[in-house]
Amino acid sequence: MLDALNPNAWDKADRALDALRMVLDPELGINIVDLGLVYDIIVDDRTIEVEMTLTSPACPLSDRLTHDVTAALRLTLPEVIDVRVNFVWQPAWDPMMMSPAARSLLGW
């Protein structure tokens, strides 16, 4: 959980979010943050845990996204020892979770 009184935790969470903006959905070519797939980033001294979802539980790309998320976080935050990616299904992803820019790119 993010320690609200620790400015270092806020900085690390911001840097993690920026790193996740570099991770593109392989099918749509839009970053996973703007797609609304990232639900939470949990920051500890040496651990970052990402709770995210996929557009469908049947999506075959979970392994690739796990790899890409882990690589982006390790590159941006080399001090982090452990990266955990947890896929969650509640709440179910909905296109309204996308940013306006992502919806526009997809013609919605």
Tab-separated table of C-alpha atoms in Angstrom:
chain	number	residue	atom	x	y	z
A	1	MET	CA	0.000	0.000	0.000
A	2	LEU	CA	1.221	3.513	-0.721
A	3	ASP	CA	2.465	5.331	2.382
A	4	ALA	CA	0.750	8.714	2.033
A	5	LEU	CA	3.300	10.368	4.329
A	6	ASN	CA	6.328	9.111	2.425
A	7	PRO	CA	7.224	11.380	-0.524
A	8	ASN	CA	9.587	8.694	-1.850
A	9	ALA	CA	6.644	6.293	-2.202
A	10	TRP	CA	4.677	8.916	-4.158
A	11	ASP	CA	7.661	9.520	-6.439
A	12	LYS	CA	8.127	5.798	-7.015
A	13	ALA	CA	4.411	5.350	-7.782
A	14	ASP	CA	4.520	8.254	-10.265
A	15	ARG	CA	7.598	6.794	-11.941
A	16	ALA	CA	5.922	3.381	-12.082
A	17	LEU	CA	2.837	4.871	-13.729
A	18	ASP	CA	5.040	6.633	-16.291
A	19	ALA	CA	6.799	3.322	-16.979
A	20	LEU	CA	3.476	1.577	-17.526
A	21	ARG	CA	2.564	4.210	-20.111
A	22	MET	CA	5.390	2.746	-22.208
A	23	VAL	CA	3.720	-0.697	-22.236
A	24	LEU	CA	1.523	-1.082	-25.294
A	25	ASP	CA	-1.325	-3.502	-25.708
A	26	PRO	CA	0.040	-5.748	-28.491
A	27	GLU	CA	-3.285	-5.914	-30.311
A	28	LEU	CA	-4.396	-2.295	-30.048
A	29	GLY	CA	-1.075	-0.427	-29.916
A	30	ILE	CA	-2.310	1.826	-27.093
A	31	ASN	CA	-0.647	1.958	-23.690
A	32	ILE	CA	-2.195	-0.064	-20.898
A	33	VAL	CA	-2.745	2.990	-18.677
A	34	ASP	CA	-4.833	4.843	-21.270
A	35	LEU	CA	-6.717	1.632	-22.007
A	36	GLY	CA	-7.775	1.578	-18.352
A	37	LEU	CA	-6.188	-1.803	-17.694
A	38	VAL	CA	-4.134	-0.681	-14.663
A	39	TYR	CA	-6.254	-0.672	-11.509
A	40	ASP	CA	-3.651	-0.179	-8.776
A	41	ILE	CA	0.076	0.206	-8.155
A	42	ILE	CA	1.210	-0.918	-4.713
A	43	VAL	CA	4.619	0.412	-3.720
A	44	ASP	CA	6.938	-0.883	-1.025
A	45	ASP	CA	10.635	-0.142	-0.509
A	46	ARG	CA	11.835	-2.894	-2.841
A	47	THR	CA	8.603	-4.228	-4.334
A	48	ILE	CA	6.077	-2.938	-6.825
A	49	GLU	CA	2.835	-4.788	-7.319
A	50	VAL	CA	0.571	-3.960	-10.251
A	51	GLU	CA	-3.062	-4.945	-10.206
A	52	MET	CA	-4.422	-4.883	-13.710
A	53	THR	CA	-6.946	-6.515	-15.947
A	54	LEU	CA	-7.305	-7.468	-19.574
A	55	THR	CA	-10.022	-6.509	-22.008
A	56	SER	CA	-11.236	-10.113	-21.769
A	57	PRO	CA	-10.448	-13.008	-19.413
A	58	ALA	CA	-9.848	-15.083	-22.561
A	59	CYS	CA	-7.113	-12.721	-23.794
A	60	PRO	CA	-4.061	-14.828	-24.745
A	61	LEU	CA	-1.579	-12.018	-24.049
A	62	SER	CA	-1.258	-12.157	-20.263
A	63	ASP	CA	2.251	-13.676	-20.356
A	64	ARG	CA	3.498	-11.059	-22.800
A	65	LEU	CA	1.970	-8.206	-20.811
A	66	THR	CA	3.444	-9.588	-17.586
A	67	HIS	CA	6.863	-9.614	-19.251
A	68	ASP	CA	6.457	-6.112	-20.709
A	69	VAL	CA	5.184	-4.611	-17.434
A	70	THR	CA	8.019	-6.212	-15.467
A	71	ALA	CA	10.652	-5.062	-17.974
A	72	ALA	CA	9.349	-1.478	-18.044
A	73	LEU	CA	9.285	-1.230	-14.250
A	74	ARG	CA	12.751	-2.744	-13.836
A	75	LEU	CA	14.162	-0.353	-16.443
A	76	THR	CA	12.577	2.718	-14.866
A	77	LEU	CA	13.043	1.692	-11.226
A	78	PRO	CA	16.292	-0.311	-11.004
A	79	GLU	CA	16.192	-0.138	-7.197
A	80	VAL	CA	13.117	-2.383	-7.179
A	81	ILE	CA	13.940	-6.030	-6.517
A	82	ASP	CA	10.530	-7.646	-6.891
A	83	VAL	CA	7.831	-6.855	-9.459
A	84	ARG	CA	4.495	-8.615	-9.182
A	85	VAL	CA	1.761	-8.453	-11.785
A	86	ASN	CA	-1.655	-9.635	-10.649
A	87	PHE	CA	-4.539	-9.952	-13.069
A	88	VAL	CA	-7.900	-9.187	-11.514
A	89	TRP	CA	-11.346	-9.481	-13.038
A	90	GLN	CA	-13.400	-7.260	-10.757
A	91	PRO	CA	-14.418	-4.777	-11.744
A	92	ALA	CA	-14.724	-6.143	-15.244
A	93	TRP	CA	-13.010	-3.970	-17.843
A	94	ASP	CA	-15.321	-1.675	-19.757
A	95	PRO	CA	-14.482	0.616	-22.713
A	96	MET	CA	-15.528	3.597	-20.588
A	97	MET	CA	-12.417	2.943	-18.469
A	98	MET	CA	-10.283	4.154	-21.365
A	99	SER	CA	-8.978	7.696	-21.432
A	100	PRO	CA	-10.703	10.045	-23.882
A	101	ALA	CA	-7.550	9.952	-26.031
A	102	ALA	CA	-7.639	6.139	-26.249
A	103	ARG	CA	-11.343	6.137	-27.092
A	104	SER	CA	-10.678	8.690	-29.810
A	105	LEU	CA	-7.835	6.615	-31.275
A	106	LEU	CA	-10.192	3.644	-31.468
A	107	GLY	CA	-12.962	5.737	-32.992
A	108	TRP	CA	-15.293	5.571	-29.978
